[in-house]
Amino acid sequence: MSLTEKPQSSPEREAYYEKIARQDFSALWNVLSDIITPTPRSACQPHLWEFGPAKQLLMEAGELITAKEAERRVLILENPGLRGQSRITTSLYAGLQLVMPGEVAPAHRHSQSALRFVMDGGGACTAVNGERTLMQEGDFVITPPWTWHDHGNESDTPMIWMDGLDIPMLSLFDASFAEGLGEDTQAITKPTGDSLARYGANMLPVDYEKKGLASPIFNYPYARTREALETMRQRDEWDPCHGLKMRYINPVDGGSAMPTIAPFVQLLPKGFKTAGYRSTDATVFSVVEGTGRTSIGGKTFEWKPKDIFVVPSWQEVVHEADADAVLFSYSDRVAQQKLGIWREARGDH
Ligand code: GTQ
């Protein structure tokens, strides 16, 4: 049952509301049913961004401004229900970043966590914690909070990746800090591949002590991810709601690779249609392989590789793959779970 309806208005009541407003109060009984709703009621809308037109706009931006002048040459994916707020969901940010051959996006750090999901091009680098990683399509890369990071592209093709950040969450808590290094690039002190070897080979250094909450691995290469999915699918066991869905983890504790953002990857075999699913974590999907469609709250979006779509909290999702499909996704699930507020509902409701 819903909470009680709003009480009727009267001249006396209106006069009272004006009076309390002058002393910085308002009456709960007029807003209670709007702020404590029986189920999530988000302004966030389901939406899909096609990669082709997005790339065209980014290449135009490439003529307009350098990565250095922009600091980060990024087109923000603005949810149509949340315009002007730099959000793709209520709690998360998404952008598409372009780095042209020879360009540098200068070193800075901030309290926000970032992920990169490589969409187009190969061979650009990002540096984090004194180590550089070469990024290839489908690679999932993290920048933990307050770590220096700079991006460069020494390849001969433009490079585009999706940025996922927890910017709106940090805004909610008013906990944003940021600074520039004052140099284009940070000092490189470790060989490329060091963290993947050290923390991503099912081993940890013998006396390793957990530092911070983010994973010590910062590039999860797609080649390994894809190979794992391909081997697992041979068992032909599919979750009705997710197909074959995996979490990117922090190998130190098995938790999410990032403290505020939960990243996932899933395989849907050709012809698979998922059972309806809802969860309170609004989710951003990026299509890596395959074609198909997703129905979100009854509205259908056709997708192909590199398209990005967003599912708001508690709207029912049904995916359907026309060809073997791989979807990368991220949400605030890990944050909600830590706070004890995450919910899901499987099957048609
Ligand atoms: O690459 O550091 O899309 O700081 C937004 C803020 C990317 C980045 C964004 C950022 C970055």
PDB file of C-alpha atoms and ligand atoms in Angstrom, residues 71-72 74 76 93-97 105-106 108 110 114 116 143 149 151 161 163-165 167, ligand 1:
ATOM      1  CA  GLU A  71      42.446  18.824 -20.322  1.00  0.00           C
ATOM      2  CA  ARG A  72      40.109  15.958 -21.267  1.00  0.00           C
ATOM      3  CA  VAL A  74      35.209  14.335 -23.720  1.00  0.00           C
ATOM      4  CA  ILE A  76      29.408  13.732 -21.814  1.00  0.00           C
ATOM      5  CA  TYR A  93      28.721   9.859 -15.140  1.00  0.00           C
ATOM      6  CA  ALA A  94      29.645   8.585 -18.612  1.00  0.00           C
ATOM      7  CA  GLY A  95      31.679  10.268 -21.337  1.00  0.00           C
ATOM      8  CA  LEU A  96      33.379   9.464 -24.622  1.00  0.00           C
ATOM      9  CA  GLN A  97      36.996  10.593 -24.696  1.00  0.00           C
ATOM     10  CA  ALA A 105      45.803  14.539 -21.796  1.00  0.00           C
ATOM     11  CA  PRO A 106      47.867  16.007 -18.928  1.00  0.00           C
ATOM     12  CA  HIS A 108      45.871  15.198 -12.791  1.00  0.00           C
ATOM     13  CA  HIS A 110      40.839  13.639  -8.163  1.00  0.00           C
ATOM     14  CA  ALA A 114      37.225   6.428 -13.054  1.00  0.00           C
ATOM     15  CA  ARG A 116      37.798   3.394 -19.089  1.00  0.00           C
ATOM     16  CA  THR A 143      41.912   4.892 -12.223  1.00  0.00           C
ATOM     17  CA  HIS A 149      46.693   9.765 -14.364  1.00  0.00           C
ATOM     18  CA  HIS A 151      46.673   9.669 -21.257  1.00  0.00           C
ATOM     19  CA  TRP A 161      37.069   5.148 -24.963  1.00  0.00           C
ATOM     20  CA  ASP A 163      34.822   7.036 -19.257  1.00  0.00           C
ATOM     21  CA  GLY A 164      32.682   5.952 -16.309  1.00  0.00           C
ATOM     22  CA  LEU A 165      33.038   8.002 -13.138  1.00  0.00           C
ATOM     23  CA  ILE A 167      31.118  12.158 -10.171  1.00  0.00           C
TER      24      ILE A 167
HETATM   25  O1  GTQ B   1      40.288  11.040 -18.035  1.00  0.00           O
HETATM   26  O2  GTQ B   1      40.734  11.876 -16.095  1.00  0.00           O
HETATM   27  O3  GTQ B   1      35.480  11.855 -18.727  1.00  0.00           O
HETATM   28  O4  GTQ B   1      39.074  13.515 -15.019  1.00  0.00           O
HETATM   29  C1  GTQ B   1      35.965  13.164 -16.841  1.00  0.00           C
HETATM   30  C2  GTQ B   1      36.879  13.574 -15.884  1.00  0.00           C
HETATM   31  C3  GTQ B   1      37.653  11.812 -17.865  1.00  0.00           C
HETATM   32  C4  GTQ B   1      39.959  11.674 -17.024  1.00  0.00           C
HETATM   33  C5  GTQ B   1      36.364  12.284 -17.804  1.00  0.00           C
HETATM   34  C6  GTQ B   1      38.184  13.105 -15.939  1.00  0.00           C
HETATM   35  C7  GTQ B   1      38.575  12.220 -16.928  1.00  0.00           C
END
